[in-house]
mmCIF file of C-alpha atoms in Angstrom:
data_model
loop_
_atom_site.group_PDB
_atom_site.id
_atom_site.type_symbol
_atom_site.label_atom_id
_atom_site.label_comp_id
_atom_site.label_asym_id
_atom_site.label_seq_id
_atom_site.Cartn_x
_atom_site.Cartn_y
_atom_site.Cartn_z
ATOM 1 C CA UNK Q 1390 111.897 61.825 111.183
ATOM 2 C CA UNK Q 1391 111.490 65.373 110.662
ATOM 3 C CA UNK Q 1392 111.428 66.477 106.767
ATOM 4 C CA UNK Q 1393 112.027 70.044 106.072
ATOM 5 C CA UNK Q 1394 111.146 69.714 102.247
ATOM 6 C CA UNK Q 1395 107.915 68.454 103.008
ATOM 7 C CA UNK Q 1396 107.174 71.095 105.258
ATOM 8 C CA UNK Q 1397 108.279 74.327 102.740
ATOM 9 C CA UNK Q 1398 106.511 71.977 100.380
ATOM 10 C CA UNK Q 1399 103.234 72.582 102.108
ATOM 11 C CA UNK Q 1400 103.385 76.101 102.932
ATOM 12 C CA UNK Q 1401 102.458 79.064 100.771
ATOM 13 C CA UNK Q 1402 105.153 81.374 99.446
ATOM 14 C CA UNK Q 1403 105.352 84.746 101.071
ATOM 15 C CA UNK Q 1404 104.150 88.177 99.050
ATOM 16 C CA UNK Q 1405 106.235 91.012 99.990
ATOM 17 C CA UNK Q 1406 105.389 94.450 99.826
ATOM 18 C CA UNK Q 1407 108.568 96.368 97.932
ATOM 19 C CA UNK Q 1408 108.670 100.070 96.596
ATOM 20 C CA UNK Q 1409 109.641 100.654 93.548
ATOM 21 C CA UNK Q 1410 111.094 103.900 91.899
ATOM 22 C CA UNK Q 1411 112.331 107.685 92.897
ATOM 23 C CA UNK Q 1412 110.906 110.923 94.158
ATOM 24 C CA UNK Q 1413 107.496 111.284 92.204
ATOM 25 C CA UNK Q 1414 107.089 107.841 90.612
ATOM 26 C CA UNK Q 1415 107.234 105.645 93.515
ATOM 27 C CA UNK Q 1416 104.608 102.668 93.561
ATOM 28 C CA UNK Q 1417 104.408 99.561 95.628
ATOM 29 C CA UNK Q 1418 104.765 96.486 94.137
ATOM 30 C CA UNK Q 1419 103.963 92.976 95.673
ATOM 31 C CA UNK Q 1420 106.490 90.029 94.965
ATOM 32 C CA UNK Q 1421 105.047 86.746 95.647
ATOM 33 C CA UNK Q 1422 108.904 85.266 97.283
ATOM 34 C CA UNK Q 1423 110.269 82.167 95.552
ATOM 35 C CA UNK Q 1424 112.589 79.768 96.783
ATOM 36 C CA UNK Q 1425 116.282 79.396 95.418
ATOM 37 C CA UNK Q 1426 115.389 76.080 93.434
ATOM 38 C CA UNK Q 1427 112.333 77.819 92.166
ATOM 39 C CA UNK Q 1428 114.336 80.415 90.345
ATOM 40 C CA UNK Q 1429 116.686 77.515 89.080
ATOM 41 C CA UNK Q 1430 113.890 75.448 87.790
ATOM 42 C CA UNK Q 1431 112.614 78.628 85.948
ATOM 43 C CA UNK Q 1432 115.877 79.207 84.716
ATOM 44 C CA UNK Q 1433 116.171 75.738 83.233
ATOM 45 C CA UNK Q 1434 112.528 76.088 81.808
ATOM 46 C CA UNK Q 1435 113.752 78.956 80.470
ATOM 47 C CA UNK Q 1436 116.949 78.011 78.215
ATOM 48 C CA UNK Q 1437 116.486 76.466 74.306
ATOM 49 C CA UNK Q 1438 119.308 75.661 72.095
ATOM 50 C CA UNK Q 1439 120.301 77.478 69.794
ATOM 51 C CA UNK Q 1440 122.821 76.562 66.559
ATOM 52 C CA UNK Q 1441 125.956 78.510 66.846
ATOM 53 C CA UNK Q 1442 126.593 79.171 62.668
ATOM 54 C CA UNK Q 1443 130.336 79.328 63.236
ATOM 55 C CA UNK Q 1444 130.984 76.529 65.368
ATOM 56 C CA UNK Q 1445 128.066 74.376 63.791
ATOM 57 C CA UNK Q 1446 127.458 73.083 67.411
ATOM 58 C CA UNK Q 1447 123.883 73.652 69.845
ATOM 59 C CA UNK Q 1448 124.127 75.941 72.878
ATOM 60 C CA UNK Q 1449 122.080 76.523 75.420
ATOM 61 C CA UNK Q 1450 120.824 79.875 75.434
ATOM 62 C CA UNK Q 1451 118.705 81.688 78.442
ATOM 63 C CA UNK Q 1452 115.118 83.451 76.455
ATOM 64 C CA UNK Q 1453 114.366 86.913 78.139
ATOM 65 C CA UNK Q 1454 110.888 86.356 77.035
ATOM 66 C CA UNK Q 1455 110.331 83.264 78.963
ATOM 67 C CA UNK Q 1456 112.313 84.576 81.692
ATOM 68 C CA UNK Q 1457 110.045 87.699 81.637
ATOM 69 C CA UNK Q 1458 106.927 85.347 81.565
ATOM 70 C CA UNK Q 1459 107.989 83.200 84.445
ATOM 71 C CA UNK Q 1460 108.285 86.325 86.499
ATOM 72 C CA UNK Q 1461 105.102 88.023 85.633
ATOM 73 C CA UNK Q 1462 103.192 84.438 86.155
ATOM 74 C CA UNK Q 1463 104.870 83.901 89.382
ATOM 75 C CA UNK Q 1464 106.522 86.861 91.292
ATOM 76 C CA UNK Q 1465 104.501 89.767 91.013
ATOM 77 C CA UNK Q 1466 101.330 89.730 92.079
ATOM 78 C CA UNK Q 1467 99.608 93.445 92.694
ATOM 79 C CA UNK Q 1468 100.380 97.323 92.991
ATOM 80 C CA UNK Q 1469 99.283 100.129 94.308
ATOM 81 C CA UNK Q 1470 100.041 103.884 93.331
ATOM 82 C CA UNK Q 1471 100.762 103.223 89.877
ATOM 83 C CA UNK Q 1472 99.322 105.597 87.660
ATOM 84 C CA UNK Q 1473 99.287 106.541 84.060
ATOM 85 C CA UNK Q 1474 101.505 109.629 84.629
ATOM 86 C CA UNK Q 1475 103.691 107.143 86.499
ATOM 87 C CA UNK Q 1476 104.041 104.920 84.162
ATOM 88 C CA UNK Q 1477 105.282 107.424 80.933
ATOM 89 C CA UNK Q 1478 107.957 109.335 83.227
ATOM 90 C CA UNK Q 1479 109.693 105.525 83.814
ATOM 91 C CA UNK Q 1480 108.714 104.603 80.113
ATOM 92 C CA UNK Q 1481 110.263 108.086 78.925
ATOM 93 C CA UNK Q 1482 107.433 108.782 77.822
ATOM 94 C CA UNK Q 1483 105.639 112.049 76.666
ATOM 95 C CA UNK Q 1484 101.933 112.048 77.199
ATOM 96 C CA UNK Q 1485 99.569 113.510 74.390
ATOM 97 C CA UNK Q 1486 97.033 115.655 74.401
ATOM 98 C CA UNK Q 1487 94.334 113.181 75.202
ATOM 99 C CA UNK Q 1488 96.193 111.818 78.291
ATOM 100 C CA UNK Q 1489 96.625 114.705 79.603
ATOM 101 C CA UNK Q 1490 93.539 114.807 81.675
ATOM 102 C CA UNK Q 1491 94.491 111.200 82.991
ATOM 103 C CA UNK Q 1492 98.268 111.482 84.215
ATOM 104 C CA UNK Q 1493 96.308 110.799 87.987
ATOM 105 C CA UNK Q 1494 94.495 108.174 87.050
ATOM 106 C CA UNK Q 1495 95.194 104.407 88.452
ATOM 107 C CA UNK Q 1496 96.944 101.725 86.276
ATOM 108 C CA UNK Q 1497 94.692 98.576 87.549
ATOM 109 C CA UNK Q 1498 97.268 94.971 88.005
ATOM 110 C CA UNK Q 1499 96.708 92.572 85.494
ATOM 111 C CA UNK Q 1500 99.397 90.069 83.952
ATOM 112 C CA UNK Q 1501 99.029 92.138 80.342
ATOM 113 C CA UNK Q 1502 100.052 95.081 82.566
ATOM 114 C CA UNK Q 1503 103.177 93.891 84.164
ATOM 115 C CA UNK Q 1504 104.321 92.338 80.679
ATOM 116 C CA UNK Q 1505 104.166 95.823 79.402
ATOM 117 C CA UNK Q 1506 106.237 97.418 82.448
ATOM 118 C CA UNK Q 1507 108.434 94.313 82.086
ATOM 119 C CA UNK Q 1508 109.252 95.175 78.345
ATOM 120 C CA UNK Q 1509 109.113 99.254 78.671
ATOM 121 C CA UNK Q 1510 109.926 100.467 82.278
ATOM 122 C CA UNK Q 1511 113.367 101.522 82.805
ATOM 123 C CA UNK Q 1512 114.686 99.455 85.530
ATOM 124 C CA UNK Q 1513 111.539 97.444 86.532
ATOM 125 C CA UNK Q 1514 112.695 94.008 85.835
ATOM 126 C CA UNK Q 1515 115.999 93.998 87.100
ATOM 127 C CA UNK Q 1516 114.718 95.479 90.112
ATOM 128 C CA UNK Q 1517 112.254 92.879 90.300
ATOM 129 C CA UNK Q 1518 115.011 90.087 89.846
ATOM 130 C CA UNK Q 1519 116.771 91.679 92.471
ATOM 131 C CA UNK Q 1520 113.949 91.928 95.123
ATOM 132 C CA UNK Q 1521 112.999 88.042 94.262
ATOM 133 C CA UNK Q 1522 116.734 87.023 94.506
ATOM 134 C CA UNK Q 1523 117.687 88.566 97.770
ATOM 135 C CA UNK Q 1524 114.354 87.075 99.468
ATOM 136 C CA UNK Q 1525 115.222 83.540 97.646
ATOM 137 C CA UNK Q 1526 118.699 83.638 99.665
ATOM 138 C CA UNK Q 1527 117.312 84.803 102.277
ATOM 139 C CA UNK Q 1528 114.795 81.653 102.380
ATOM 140 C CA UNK Q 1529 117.900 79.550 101.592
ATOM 141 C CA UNK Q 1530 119.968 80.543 104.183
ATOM 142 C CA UNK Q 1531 117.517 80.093 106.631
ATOM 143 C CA UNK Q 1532 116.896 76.558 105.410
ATOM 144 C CA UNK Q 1533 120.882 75.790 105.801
ATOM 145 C CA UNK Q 1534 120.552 76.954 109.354
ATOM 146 C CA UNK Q 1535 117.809 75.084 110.236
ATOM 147 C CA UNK Q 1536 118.937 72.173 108.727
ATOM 148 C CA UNK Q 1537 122.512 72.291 110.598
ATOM 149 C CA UNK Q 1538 120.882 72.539 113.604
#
């Protein structure tokens, strides 16, 4: 019999090539696409409890940080375009004196890199929840259709 788990089980995710930003400080950013249960187990992986002081009772509680982690570990995985001028106009930033000279120059990827644009770019991670959410429903609906035939 034919088992559709063991076959998305065995193939790579897809990266997808996404542009992020407006006008000048457009870059391309590529999201390694996840799967609906993917995010869920993430999301899971990604709650603690916490003691509520009023009611004296444990909640669960969702941590950015290892939310923010999961998706610099997992879902991006490269730009291009990015520079160092880039980056302080979507960090409101002003550059000093001795960046001056290297607004043009390229921000290389590395997983320190995208934790920083994570924490300090206006808009970066919830546009990169939104890019890896719409592909994981995509990949979910398509896995409902093929499994009704």
């Amino acid at each position: 019999m034919f088992n559709l788990d063991e076959v998305l089980g065995e193939a790579e995710n897809r990266v997808v090539r996404e542009t992020f930003g407006e006008g000048e400080t457009t870059f391309t950013v590529d999201l390694q696409c996840v799967s609906r249960q993917d995010l869920e187990v993430m999301r899971l992986k990604s709650v603690t409890k916490v003691l509520d002081k009023q009611t004296r009772q444990y909640r669960d509680e969702v941590s950015t940080e290892k939310m923010r982690e999961y998706v610099r570990d997992h879902c991006i995985v490269n730009w291009k375009g990015l520079t160092i001028g880039k980056v302080l106009a979507i960090c409101n930033k002003a550059p000093t004196k001795p960046l001056l000279d290297r607004l043009k120059e390229d921000v290389p990827f590395s997983k320190e890199s995208a934790w920083s644009l994570l924490q300090n770019a206006n808009g970066f991670e919830e546009w990169v929840w939104e890019k890896i959410s719409v592909v994981a429903d995509e990949l979910a609906q398509i896995e409902a259709d093929s499994k009704n035939g």
